[in-house]
């Protein structure tokens, strides 16, 4: 193993030992701790998620992503639904479908 890998293994071992020492300490309740370990990485991640929109800058790429994943699929689905309902309504009104065979008779 090279020196960098050995340092990484040593760091992980130290963090693991600190975690187990903190989690298995039976006297944590005396200090007002609930037995959990404060994870700084998780705290930074949650803070980043909360403040994401404060630092968001719209770009062409983000506009395209929003357009192609939200706006266009909703519009296409609405057009398909409208077309299908218009066709069904036309069939009902021209007598191509018997009343007994209609869906949604009571609406």
PDB file of N, CA and C in Angstrom:
ATOM      1  N   UNK A   1       0.835  -1.188   0.000  1.00  0.00           N
ATOM      2  CA  UNK A   1       0.000   0.000   0.000  1.00  0.00           C
ATOM      3  C   UNK A   1       0.873   1.242   0.000  1.00  0.00           C
ATOM      4  N   UNK A   2       0.411   2.250  -0.707  1.00  0.00           N
ATOM      5  CA  UNK A   2       1.170   3.497  -0.705  1.00  0.00           C
ATOM      6  C   UNK A   2       0.800   4.319   0.532  1.00  0.00           C
ATOM      7  N   UNK A   3       1.502   5.424   0.718  1.00  0.00           N
ATOM      8  CA  UNK A   3       1.328   6.237   1.925  1.00  0.00           C
ATOM      9  C   UNK A   3      -0.073   6.848   2.001  1.00  0.00           C
ATOM     10  N   UNK A   4      -0.616   7.257   0.862  1.00  0.00           N
ATOM     11  CA  UNK A   4      -1.951   7.859   0.855  1.00  0.00           C
ATOM     12  C   UNK A   4      -3.018   6.879   1.294  1.00  0.00           C
ATOM     13  N   UNK A   5      -2.903   5.647   0.832  1.00  0.00           N
ATOM     14  CA  UNK A   5      -3.883   4.625   1.194  1.00  0.00           C
ATOM     15  C   UNK A   5      -3.771   4.281   2.678  1.00  0.00           C
ATOM     16  N   UNK A   6      -2.523   4.234   3.198  1.00  0.00           N
ATOM     17  CA  UNK A   6      -2.338   3.942   4.622  1.00  0.00           C
ATOM     18  C   UNK A   6      -2.926   5.058   5.485  1.00  0.00           C
ATOM     19  N   UNK A   7      -2.769   6.307   5.054  1.00  0.00           N
ATOM     20  CA  UNK A   7      -3.347   7.424   5.801  1.00  0.00           C
ATOM     21  C   UNK A   7      -4.867   7.342   5.802  1.00  0.00           C
ATOM     22  N   UNK A   8      -5.432   6.965   4.663  1.00  0.00           N
ATOM     23  CA  UNK A   8      -6.883   6.842   4.562  1.00  0.00           C
ATOM     24  C   UNK A   8      -7.402   5.739   5.487  1.00  0.00           C
ATOM     25  N   UNK A   9      -6.695   4.603   5.526  1.00  0.00           N
ATOM     26  CA  UNK A   9      -7.083   3.497   6.400  1.00  0.00           C
ATOM     27  C   UNK A   9      -6.982   3.925   7.860  1.00  0.00           C
ATOM     28  N   UNK A  10      -5.926   4.651   8.200  1.00  0.00           N
ATOM     29  CA  UNK A  10      -5.757   5.110   9.578  1.00  0.00           C
ATOM     30  C   UNK A  10      -6.856   6.104   9.969  1.00  0.00           C
ATOM     31  N   UNK A  11      -7.196   7.018   9.042  1.00  0.00           N
ATOM     32  CA  UNK A  11      -8.272   7.986   9.306  1.00  0.00           C
ATOM     33  C   UNK A  11      -9.606   7.277   9.515  1.00  0.00           C
ATOM     34  N   UNK A  12      -9.898   6.305   8.658  1.00  0.00           N
ATOM     35  CA  UNK A  12     -11.156   5.562   8.781  1.00  0.00           C
ATOM     36  C   UNK A  12     -11.214   4.793  10.096  1.00  0.00           C
ATOM     37  N   UNK A  13     -10.095   4.206  10.492  1.00  0.00           N
ATOM     38  CA  UNK A  13     -10.063   3.465  11.754  1.00  0.00           C
ATOM     39  C   UNK A  13     -10.285   4.410  12.933  1.00  0.00           C
ATOM     40  N   UNK A  14      -9.662   5.585  12.887  1.00  0.00           N
ATOM     41  CA  UNK A  14      -9.833   6.553  13.979  1.00  0.00           C
ATOM     42  C   UNK A  14     -11.286   7.027  14.043  1.00  0.00           C
ATOM     43  N   UNK A  15     -11.892   7.306  12.895  1.00  0.00           N
ATOM     44  CA  UNK A  15     -13.286   7.730  12.880  1.00  0.00           C
ATOM     45  C   UNK A  15     -14.217   6.612  13.366  1.00  0.00           C
ATOM     46  N   UNK A  16     -13.936   5.380  12.962  1.00  0.00           N
ATOM     47  CA  UNK A  16     -14.745   4.247  13.395  1.00  0.00           C
ATOM     48  C   UNK A  16     -14.657   4.083  14.913  1.00  0.00           C
ATOM     49  N   UNK A  17     -13.428   4.167  15.448  1.00  0.00           N
ATOM     50  CA  UNK A  17     -13.259   4.037  16.899  1.00  0.00           C
ATOM     51  C   UNK A  17     -13.967   5.165  17.639  1.00  0.00           C
ATOM     52  N   UNK A  18     -13.889   6.385  17.139  1.00  0.00           N
ATOM     53  CA  UNK A  18     -14.572   7.523  17.765  1.00  0.00           C
ATOM     54  C   UNK A  18     -16.080   7.317  17.732  1.00  0.00           C
ATOM     55  N   UNK A  19     -16.585   6.827  16.614  1.00  0.00           N
ATOM     56  CA  UNK A  19     -18.019   6.572  16.481  1.00  0.00           C
ATOM     57  C   UNK A  19     -18.474   5.540  17.513  1.00  0.00           C
ATOM     58  N   UNK A  20     -17.766   4.416  17.574  1.00  0.00           N
ATOM     59  CA  UNK A  20     -18.171   3.370  18.510  1.00  0.00           C
ATOM     60  C   UNK A  20     -18.015   3.819  19.956  1.00  0.00           C
ATOM     61  N   UNK A  21     -16.976   4.592  20.251  1.00  0.00           N
ATOM     62  CA  UNK A  21     -16.779   5.100  21.609  1.00  0.00           C
ATOM     63  C   UNK A  21     -17.931   6.020  21.998  1.00  0.00           C
ATOM     64  N   UNK A  22     -18.379   6.854  21.056  1.00  0.00           N
ATOM     65  CA  UNK A  22     -19.470   7.783  21.342  1.00  0.00           C
ATOM     66  C   UNK A  22     -20.804   7.047  21.444  1.00  0.00           C
ATOM     67  N   UNK A  23     -21.045   6.119  20.529  1.00  0.00           N
ATOM     68  CA  UNK A  23     -22.334   5.430  20.501  1.00  0.00           C
ATOM     69  C   UNK A  23     -22.523   4.480  21.681  1.00  0.00           C
ATOM     70  N   UNK A  24     -21.460   3.905  22.169  1.00  0.00           N
ATOM     71  CA  UNK A  24     -21.591   2.908  23.233  1.00  0.00           C
ATOM     72  C   UNK A  24     -21.299   3.479  24.615  1.00  0.00           C
ATOM     73  N   UNK A  25     -21.122   4.786  24.742  1.00  0.00           N
ATOM     74  CA  UNK A  25     -20.871   5.407  26.044  1.00  0.00           C
ATOM     75  C   UNK A  25     -22.176   5.403  26.843  1.00  0.00           C
ATOM     76  N   UNK A  26     -22.232   4.692  27.965  1.00  0.00           N
ATOM     77  CA  UNK A  26     -23.484   4.619  28.724  1.00  0.00           C
ATOM     78  C   UNK A  26     -23.796   5.897  29.503  1.00  0.00           C
ATOM     79  N   UNK A  27     -22.869   6.849  29.538  1.00  0.00           N
ATOM     80  CA  UNK A  27     -23.061   8.063  30.335  1.00  0.00           C
ATOM     81  C   UNK A  27     -23.391   9.284  29.482  1.00  0.00           C
ATOM     82  N   UNK A  28     -23.780   9.087  28.247  1.00  0.00           N
ATOM     83  CA  UNK A  28     -24.122  10.220  27.386  1.00  0.00           C
ATOM     84  C   UNK A  28     -25.308  10.999  27.928  1.00  0.00           C
ATOM     85  N   UNK A  29     -26.246  10.318  28.568  1.00  0.00           N
ATOM     86  CA  UNK A  29     -27.426  11.007  29.079  1.00  0.00           C
ATOM     87  C   UNK A  29     -27.064  12.019  30.158  1.00  0.00           C
ATOM     88  N   UNK A  30     -25.939  11.845  30.846  1.00  0.00           N
ATOM     89  CA  UNK A  30     -25.521  12.798  31.877  1.00  0.00           C
ATOM     90  C   UNK A  30     -25.130  14.140  31.264  1.00  0.00           C
ATOM     91  N   UNK A  31     -24.611  14.106  30.040  1.00  0.00           N
ATOM     92  CA  UNK A  31     -24.201  15.352  29.360  1.00  0.00           C
ATOM     93  C   UNK A  31     -25.320  15.923  28.513  1.00  0.00           C
ATOM     94  N   UNK A  32     -26.485  15.269  28.511  1.00  0.00           N
ATOM     95  CA  UNK A  32     -27.608  15.767  27.731  1.00  0.00           C
ATOM     96  C   UNK A  32     -27.583  15.322  26.283  1.00  0.00           C
ATOM     97  N   UNK A  33     -26.758  14.359  25.965  1.00  0.00           N
ATOM     98  CA  UNK A  33     -26.698  13.842  24.601  1.00  0.00           C
ATOM     99  C   UNK A  33     -27.631  12.642  24.497  1.00  0.00           C
ATOM    100  N   UNK A  34     -28.202  12.467  23.347  1.00  0.00           N
ATOM    101  CA  UNK A  34     -29.182  11.403  23.184  1.00  0.00           C
ATOM    102  C   UNK A  34     -28.571  10.105  22.667  1.00  0.00           C
ATOM    103  N   UNK A  35     -27.294  10.033  22.546  1.00  0.00           N
ATOM    104  CA  UNK A  35     -26.654   8.822  22.059  1.00  0.00           C
ATOM    105  C   UNK A  35     -26.335   8.867  20.583  1.00  0.00           C
ATOM    106  N   UNK A  36     -26.752   9.926  19.878  1.00  0.00           N
ATOM    107  CA  UNK A  36     -26.446  10.047  18.462  1.00  0.00           C
ATOM    108  C   UNK A  36     -25.112  10.747  18.251  1.00  0.00           C
ATOM    109  N   UNK A  37     -24.571  10.565  17.093  1.00  0.00           N
ATOM    110  CA  UNK A  37     -23.305  11.199  16.741  1.00  0.00           C
ATOM    111  C   UNK A  37     -23.603  12.330  15.770  1.00  0.00           C
ATOM    112  N   UNK A  38     -23.070  13.515  16.038  1.00  0.00           N
ATOM    113  CA  UNK A  38     -23.262  14.644  15.136  1.00  0.00           C
ATOM    114  C   UNK A  38     -22.380  14.443  13.914  1.00  0.00           C
ATOM    115  N   UNK A  39     -23.015  14.337  12.770  1.00  0.00           N
ATOM    116  CA  UNK A  39     -22.301  14.103  11.518  1.00  0.00           C
ATOM    117  C   UNK A  39     -22.154  15.429  10.790  1.00  0.00           C
ATOM    118  N   UNK A  40     -20.932  15.951  10.726  1.00  0.00           N
ATOM    119  CA  UNK A  40     -20.726  17.257  10.093  1.00  0.00           C
ATOM    120  C   UNK A  40     -21.002  17.199   8.594  1.00  0.00           C
ATOM    121  N   UNK A  41     -20.696  16.078   7.962  1.00  0.00           N
ATOM    122  CA  UNK A  41     -20.973  15.950   6.534  1.00  0.00           C
ATOM    123  C   UNK A  41     -22.462  16.008   6.247  1.00  0.00           C
ATOM    124  N   UNK A  42     -23.247  15.330   7.061  1.00  0.00           N
ATOM    125  CA  UNK A  42     -24.696  15.354   6.888  1.00  0.00           C
ATOM    126  C   UNK A  42     -25.253  16.751   7.163  1.00  0.00           C
ATOM    127  N   UNK A  43     -24.713  17.420   8.175  1.00  0.00           N
ATOM    128  CA  UNK A  43     -25.162  18.789   8.481  1.00  0.00           C
ATOM    129  C   UNK A  43     -24.857  19.730   7.319  1.00  0.00           C
ATOM    130  N   UNK A  44     -23.678  19.618   6.717  1.00  0.00           N
ATOM    131  CA  UNK A  44     -23.331  20.452   5.559  1.00  0.00           C
ATOM    132  C   UNK A  44     -24.248  20.151   4.382  1.00  0.00           C
ATOM    133  N   UNK A  45     -24.544  18.870   4.144  1.00  0.00           N
ATOM    134  CA  UNK A  45     -25.423  18.484   3.053  1.00  0.00           C
ATOM    135  C   UNK A  45     -26.816  19.064   3.248  1.00  0.00           C
ATOM    136  N   UNK A  46     -27.361  18.960   4.467  1.00  0.00           N
ATOM    137  CA  UNK A  46     -28.692  19.496   4.732  1.00  0.00           C
ATOM    138  C   UNK A  46     -28.715  21.009   4.590  1.00  0.00           C
ATOM    139  N   UNK A  47     -27.666  21.684   5.038  1.00  0.00           N
ATOM    140  CA  UNK A  47     -27.600  23.137   4.887  1.00  0.00           C
ATOM    141  C   UNK A  47     -27.541  23.522   3.415  1.00  0.00           C
ATOM    142  N   UNK A  48     -26.816  22.746   2.614  1.00  0.00           N
ATOM    143  CA  UNK A  48     -26.727  23.014   1.179  1.00  0.00           C
ATOM    144  C   UNK A  48     -28.090  22.836   0.530  1.00  0.00           C
ATOM    145  N   UNK A  49     -28.827  21.787   0.936  1.00  0.00           N
ATOM    146  CA  UNK A  49     -30.139  21.547   0.349  1.00  0.00           C
ATOM    147  C   UNK A  49     -31.120  22.672   0.692  1.00  0.00           C
ATOM    148  N   UNK A  50     -31.036  23.192   1.906  1.00  0.00           N
ATOM    149  CA  UNK A  50     -31.944  24.255   2.338  1.00  0.00           C
ATOM    150  C   UNK A  50     -31.652  25.555   1.603  1.00  0.00           C
ATOM    151  N   UNK A  51     -30.378  25.861   1.403  1.00  0.00           N
ATOM    152  CA  UNK A  51     -30.010  27.153   0.810  1.00  0.00           C
ATOM    153  C   UNK A  51     -29.778  27.070  -0.694  1.00  0.00           C
ATOM    154  N   UNK A  52     -30.168  25.970  -1.319  1.00  0.00           N
ATOM    155  CA  UNK A  52     -29.909  25.798  -2.749  1.00  0.00           C
ATOM    156  C   UNK A  52     -30.577  26.886  -3.583  1.00  0.00           C
ATOM    157  N   UNK A  53     -31.837  27.181  -3.288  1.00  0.00           N
ATOM    158  CA  UNK A  53     -32.571  28.130  -4.126  1.00  0.00           C
ATOM    159  C   UNK A  53     -32.134  29.571  -3.881  1.00  0.00           C
ATOM    160  N   UNK A  54     -31.479  29.837  -2.770  1.00  0.00           N
ATOM    161  CA  UNK A  54     -30.947  31.183  -2.541  1.00  0.00           C
ATOM    162  C   UNK A  54     -29.786  31.480  -3.481  1.00  0.00           C
ATOM    163  N   UNK A  55     -29.091  30.439  -3.895  1.00  0.00           N
ATOM    164  CA  UNK A  55     -27.910  30.616  -4.744  1.00  0.00           C
ATOM    165  C   UNK A  55     -28.134  30.128  -6.172  1.00  0.00           C
ATOM    166  N   UNK A  56     -29.372  29.764  -6.514  1.00  0.00           N
ATOM    167  CA  UNK A  56     -29.673  29.239  -7.845  1.00  0.00           C
ATOM    168  C   UNK A  56     -29.613  30.352  -8.882  1.00  0.00           C
ATOM    169  N   UNK A  57     -28.908  30.093  -9.968  1.00  0.00           N
ATOM    170  CA  UNK A  57     -28.834  31.038 -11.079  1.00  0.00           C
ATOM    171  C   UNK A  57     -29.381  30.333 -12.314  1.00  0.00           C
ATOM    172  N   UNK A  58     -30.502  30.839 -12.869  1.00  0.00           N
ATOM    173  CA  UNK A  58     -31.067  30.167 -14.038  1.00  0.00           C
ATOM    174  C   UNK A  58     -30.134  30.270 -15.243  1.00  0.00           C
ATOM    175  N   UNK A  59     -29.987  29.176 -15.937  1.00  0.00           N
ATOM    176  CA  UNK A  59     -29.173  29.130 -17.145  1.00  0.00           C
ATOM    177  C   UNK A  59     -30.000  28.501 -18.256  1.00  0.00           C
ATOM    178  N   UNK A  60     -29.452  28.501 -19.429  1.00  0.00           N
ATOM    179  CA  UNK A  60     -30.132  27.859 -20.551  1.00  0.00           C
ATOM    180  C   UNK A  60     -30.313  26.372 -20.318  1.00  0.00           C
ATOM    181  N   UNK A  61     -29.322  25.757 -19.711  1.00  0.00           N
ATOM    182  CA  UNK A  61     -29.398  24.321 -19.451  1.00  0.00           C
ATOM    183  C   UNK A  61     -30.498  24.015 -18.440  1.00  0.00           C
ATOM    184  N   UNK A  62     -30.577  24.784 -17.362  1.00  0.00           N
ATOM    185  CA  UNK A  62     -31.627  24.528 -16.369  1.00  0.00           C
ATOM    186  C   UNK A  62     -33.010  24.816 -16.960  1.00  0.00           C
ATOM    187  N   UNK A  63     -33.101  25.795 -17.849  1.00  0.00           N
ATOM    188  CA  UNK A  63     -34.368  26.071 -18.522  1.00  0.00           C
ATOM    189  C   UNK A  63     -34.781  24.876 -19.378  1.00  0.00           C
ATOM    190  N   UNK A  64     -33.836  24.319 -20.144  1.00  0.00           N
ATOM    191  CA  UNK A  64     -34.142  23.159 -20.993  1.00  0.00           C
ATOM    192  C   UNK A  64     -34.544  21.956 -20.156  1.00  0.00           C
ATOM    193  N   UNK A  65     -33.846  21.738 -19.054  1.00  0.00           N
ATOM    194  CA  UNK A  65     -34.175  20.597 -18.192  1.00  0.00           C
ATOM    195  C   UNK A  65     -35.597  20.745 -17.669  1.00  0.00           C
ATOM    196  N   UNK A  66     -35.952  21.928 -17.183  1.00  0.00           N
ATOM    197  CA  UNK A  66     -37.306  22.153 -16.690  1.00  0.00           C
ATOM    198  C   UNK A  66     -38.339  22.036 -17.793  1.00  0.00           C
ATOM    199  N   UNK A  67     -38.005  22.542 -18.966  1.00  0.00           N
ATOM    200  CA  UNK A  67     -38.939  22.502 -20.086  1.00  0.00           C
ATOM    201  C   UNK A  67     -39.203  21.065 -20.523  1.00  0.00           C
ATOM    202  N   UNK A  68     -38.141  20.280 -20.694  1.00  0.00           N
ATOM    203  CA  UNK A  68     -38.299  18.932 -21.230  1.00  0.00           C
ATOM    204  C   UNK A  68     -38.746  17.911 -20.196  1.00  0.00           C
ATOM    205  N   UNK A  69     -38.576  18.190 -18.909  1.00  0.00           N
ATOM    206  CA  UNK A  69     -38.994  17.219 -17.895  1.00  0.00           C
ATOM    207  C   UNK A  69     -40.315  17.580 -17.236  1.00  0.00           C
ATOM    208  N   UNK A  70     -40.770  18.838 -17.361  1.00  0.00           N
ATOM    209  CA  UNK A  70     -42.004  19.236 -16.687  1.00  0.00           C
ATOM    210  C   UNK A  70     -43.033  19.761 -17.685  1.00  0.00           C
ATOM    211  N   UNK A  71     -42.712  20.810 -18.401  1.00  0.00           N
ATOM    212  CA  UNK A  71     -43.698  21.530 -19.197  1.00  0.00           C
ATOM    213  C   UNK A  71     -44.162  20.716 -20.400  1.00  0.00           C
ATOM    214  N   UNK A  72     -43.242  20.238 -21.203  1.00  0.00           N
ATOM    215  CA  UNK A  72     -43.613  19.524 -22.430  1.00  0.00           C
ATOM    216  C   UNK A  72     -44.363  18.222 -22.130  1.00  0.00           C
ATOM    217  N   UNK A  73     -43.919  17.387 -21.171  1.00  0.00           N
ATOM    218  CA  UNK A  73     -44.707  16.173 -20.896  1.00  0.00           C
ATOM    219  C   UNK A  73     -46.137  16.472 -20.438  1.00  0.00           C
ATOM    220  N   UNK A  74     -46.324  17.502 -19.620  1.00  0.00           N
ATOM    221  CA  UNK A  74     -47.676  17.846 -19.176  1.00  0.00           C
ATOM    222  C   UNK A  74     -48.507  18.312 -20.362  1.00  0.00           C
ATOM    223  N   UNK A  75     -47.944  19.147 -21.210  1.00  0.00           N
ATOM    224  CA  UNK A  75     -48.662  19.654 -22.379  1.00  0.00           C
ATOM    225  C   UNK A  75     -49.030  18.520 -23.338  1.00  0.00           C
ATOM    226  N   UNK A  76     -48.085  17.627 -23.610  1.00  0.00           N
ATOM    227  CA  UNK A  76     -48.348  16.512 -24.526  1.00  0.00           C
ATOM    228  C   UNK A  76     -49.414  15.586 -23.946  1.00  0.00           C
ATOM    229  N   UNK A  77     -49.335  15.293 -22.667  1.00  0.00           N
ATOM    230  CA  UNK A  77     -50.335  14.426 -22.037  1.00  0.00           C
ATOM    231  C   UNK A  77     -51.714  15.071 -22.086  1.00  0.00           C
ATOM    232  N   UNK A  78     -51.785  16.364 -21.848  1.00  0.00           N
ATOM    233  CA  UNK A  78     -53.076  17.065 -21.897  1.00  0.00           C
ATOM    234  C   UNK A  78     -53.653  17.023 -23.308  1.00  0.00           C
ATOM    235  N   UNK A  79     -52.808  17.248 -24.335  1.00  0.00           N
ATOM    236  CA  UNK A  79     -53.292  17.200 -25.716  1.00  0.00           C
ATOM    237  C   UNK A  79     -53.787  15.795 -26.074  1.00  0.00           C
ATOM    238  N   UNK A  80     -53.063  14.754 -25.684  1.00  0.00           N
ATOM    239  CA  UNK A  80     -53.487  13.387 -25.963  1.00  0.00           C
ATOM    240  C   UNK A  80     -54.806  13.070 -25.264  1.00  0.00           C
ATOM    241  N   UNK A  81     -54.941  13.494 -24.028  1.00  0.00           N
ATOM    242  CA  UNK A  81     -56.170  13.249 -23.288  1.00  0.00           C
ATOM    243  C   UNK A  81     -57.348  13.983 -23.929  1.00  0.00           C
ATOM    244  N   UNK A  82     -57.136  15.229 -24.323  1.00  0.00           N
ATOM    245  CA  UNK A  82     -58.198  16.013 -24.959  1.00  0.00           C
ATOM    246  C   UNK A  82     -58.618  15.364 -26.278  1.00  0.00           C
ATOM    247  N   UNK A  83     -57.640  14.934 -27.086  1.00  0.00           N
ATOM    248  CA  UNK A  83     -57.928  14.296 -28.362  1.00  0.00           C
ATOM    249  C   UNK A  83     -58.740  13.014 -28.155  1.00  0.00           C
ATOM    250  N   UNK A  84     -58.342  12.194 -27.191  1.00  0.00           N
ATOM    251  CA  UNK A  84     -59.031  10.938 -26.930  1.00  0.00           C
ATOM    252  C   UNK A  84     -60.459  11.192 -26.444  1.00  0.00           C
ATOM    253  N   UNK A  85     -60.639  12.169 -25.580  1.00  0.00           N
ATOM    254  CA  UNK A  85     -61.980  12.484 -25.085  1.00  0.00           C
ATOM    255  C   UNK A  85     -62.863  13.060 -26.184  1.00  0.00           C
ATOM    256  N   UNK A  86     -62.286  13.888 -27.042  1.00  0.00           N
ATOM    257  CA  UNK A  86     -63.069  14.424 -28.159  1.00  0.00           C
ATOM    258  C   UNK A  86     -63.517  13.313 -29.098  1.00  0.00           C
ATOM    259  N   UNK A  87     -62.621  12.361 -29.366  1.00  0.00           N
ATOM    260  CA  UNK A  87     -62.992  11.235 -30.220  1.00  0.00           C
ATOM    261  C   UNK A  87     -64.116  10.413 -29.588  1.00  0.00           C
ATOM    262  N   UNK A  88     -63.999  10.136 -28.302  1.00  0.00           N
ATOM    263  CA  UNK A  88     -65.024   9.365 -27.610  1.00  0.00           C
ATOM    264  C   UNK A  88     -66.351  10.115 -27.608  1.00  0.00           C
ATOM    265  N   UNK A  89     -66.315  11.422 -27.362  1.00  0.00           N
ATOM    266  CA  UNK A  89     -67.533  12.228 -27.362  1.00  0.00           C
ATOM    267  C   UNK A  89     -68.175  12.233 -28.750  1.00  0.00           C
ATOM    268  N   UNK A  90     -67.362  12.299 -29.799  1.00  0.00           N
ATOM    269  CA  UNK A  90     -67.881  12.251 -31.166  1.00  0.00           C
ATOM    270  C   UNK A  90     -68.579  10.920 -31.433  1.00  0.00           C
ATOM    271  N   UNK A  91     -67.963   9.816 -30.980  1.00  0.00           N
ATOM    272  CA  UNK A  91     -68.582   8.505 -31.158  1.00  0.00           C
ATOM    273  C   UNK A  91     -69.902   8.414 -30.403  1.00  0.00           C
ATOM    274  N   UNK A  92     -69.969   8.986 -29.194  1.00  0.00           N
ATOM    275  CA  UNK A  92     -71.212   8.962 -28.431  1.00  0.00           C
ATOM    276  C   UNK A  92     -72.297   9.770 -29.144  1.00  0.00           C
ATOM    277  N   UNK A  93     -71.945  10.955 -29.616  1.00  0.00           N
ATOM    278  CA  UNK A  93     -72.945  11.845 -30.202  1.00  0.00           C
ATOM    279  C   UNK A  93     -73.422  11.378 -31.578  1.00  0.00           C
ATOM    280  N   UNK A  94     -72.604  10.638 -32.318  1.00  0.00           N
ATOM    281  CA  UNK A  94     -73.023  10.148 -33.630  1.00  0.00           C
ATOM    282  C   UNK A  94     -73.668   8.768 -33.553  1.00  0.00           C
ATOM    283  N   UNK A  95     -73.773   8.203 -32.345  1.00  0.00           N
ATOM    284  CA  UNK A  95     -74.457   6.926 -32.181  1.00  0.00           C
ATOM    285  C   UNK A  95     -73.615   5.717 -32.495  1.00  0.00           C
ATOM    286  N   UNK A  96     -72.320   5.843 -32.589  1.00  0.00           N
ATOM    287  CA  UNK A  96     -71.464   4.703 -32.893  1.00  0.00           C
ATOM    288  C   UNK A  96     -71.288   3.777 -31.683  1.00  0.00           C
ATOM    289  N   UNK A  97     -71.555   4.313 -30.480  1.00  0.00           N
ATOM    290  CA  UNK A  97     -71.444   3.518 -29.252  1.00  0.00           C
ATOM    291  C   UNK A  97     -72.810   3.513 -28.582  1.00  0.00           C
ATOM    292  N   UNK A  98     -73.312   2.330 -28.262  1.00  0.00           N
ATOM    293  CA  UNK A  98     -74.607   2.222 -27.586  1.00  0.00           C
ATOM    294  C   UNK A  98     -74.492   2.772 -26.168  1.00  0.00           C
ATOM    295  N   UNK A  99     -75.638   3.242 -25.646  1.00  0.00           N
ATOM    296  CA  UNK A  99     -75.622   3.839 -24.313  1.00  0.00           C
ATOM    297  C   UNK A  99     -75.164   2.833 -23.265  1.00  0.00           C
ATOM    298  N   UNK A 100     -75.546   1.577 -23.433  1.00  0.00           N
ATOM    299  CA  UNK A 100     -75.174   0.541 -22.465  1.00  0.00           C
ATOM    300  C   UNK A 100     -73.667   0.281 -22.465  1.00  0.00           C
ATOM    301  N   UNK A 101     -72.999   0.555 -23.580  1.00  0.00           N
ATOM    302  CA  UNK A 101     -71.564   0.292 -23.688  1.00  0.00           C
ATOM    303  C   UNK A 101     -70.701   1.494 -23.303  1.00  0.00           C
ATOM    304  N   UNK A 102     -71.313   2.631 -23.005  1.00  0.00           N
ATOM    305  CA  UNK A 102     -70.535   3.828 -22.680  1.00  0.00           C
ATOM    306  C   UNK A 102     -69.851   3.691 -21.324  1.00  0.00           C
ATOM    307  N   UNK A 103     -68.677   4.309 -21.236  1.00  0.00           N
ATOM    308  CA  UNK A 103     -68.011   4.454 -19.945  1.00  0.00           C
ATOM    309  C   UNK A 103     -68.475   5.771 -19.334  1.00  0.00           C
ATOM    310  N   UNK A 104     -68.469   5.867 -18.032  1.00  0.00           N
ATOM    311  CA  UNK A 104     -68.810   7.091 -17.312  1.00  0.00           C
ATOM    312  C   UNK A 104     -70.201   7.565 -17.710  1.00  0.00           C
ATOM    313  N   UNK A 105     -71.201   6.708 -17.575  1.00  0.00           N
ATOM    314  CA  UNK A 105     -72.577   7.058 -17.974  1.00  0.00           C
ATOM    315  C   UNK A 105     -73.169   8.154 -17.105  1.00  0.00           C
ATOM    316  N   UNK A 106     -72.746   8.225 -15.862  1.00  0.00           N
ATOM    317  CA  UNK A 106     -73.412   9.110 -14.915  1.00  0.00           C
ATOM    318  C   UNK A 106     -72.704  10.442 -14.742  1.00  0.00           C
ATOM    319  N   UNK A 107     -71.755  10.734 -15.574  1.00  0.00           N
ATOM    320  CA  UNK A 107     -71.028  12.004 -15.449  1.00  0.00           C
ATOM    321  C   UNK A 107     -71.525  12.957 -16.505  1.00  0.00           C
TER     322      UNK A 107
END
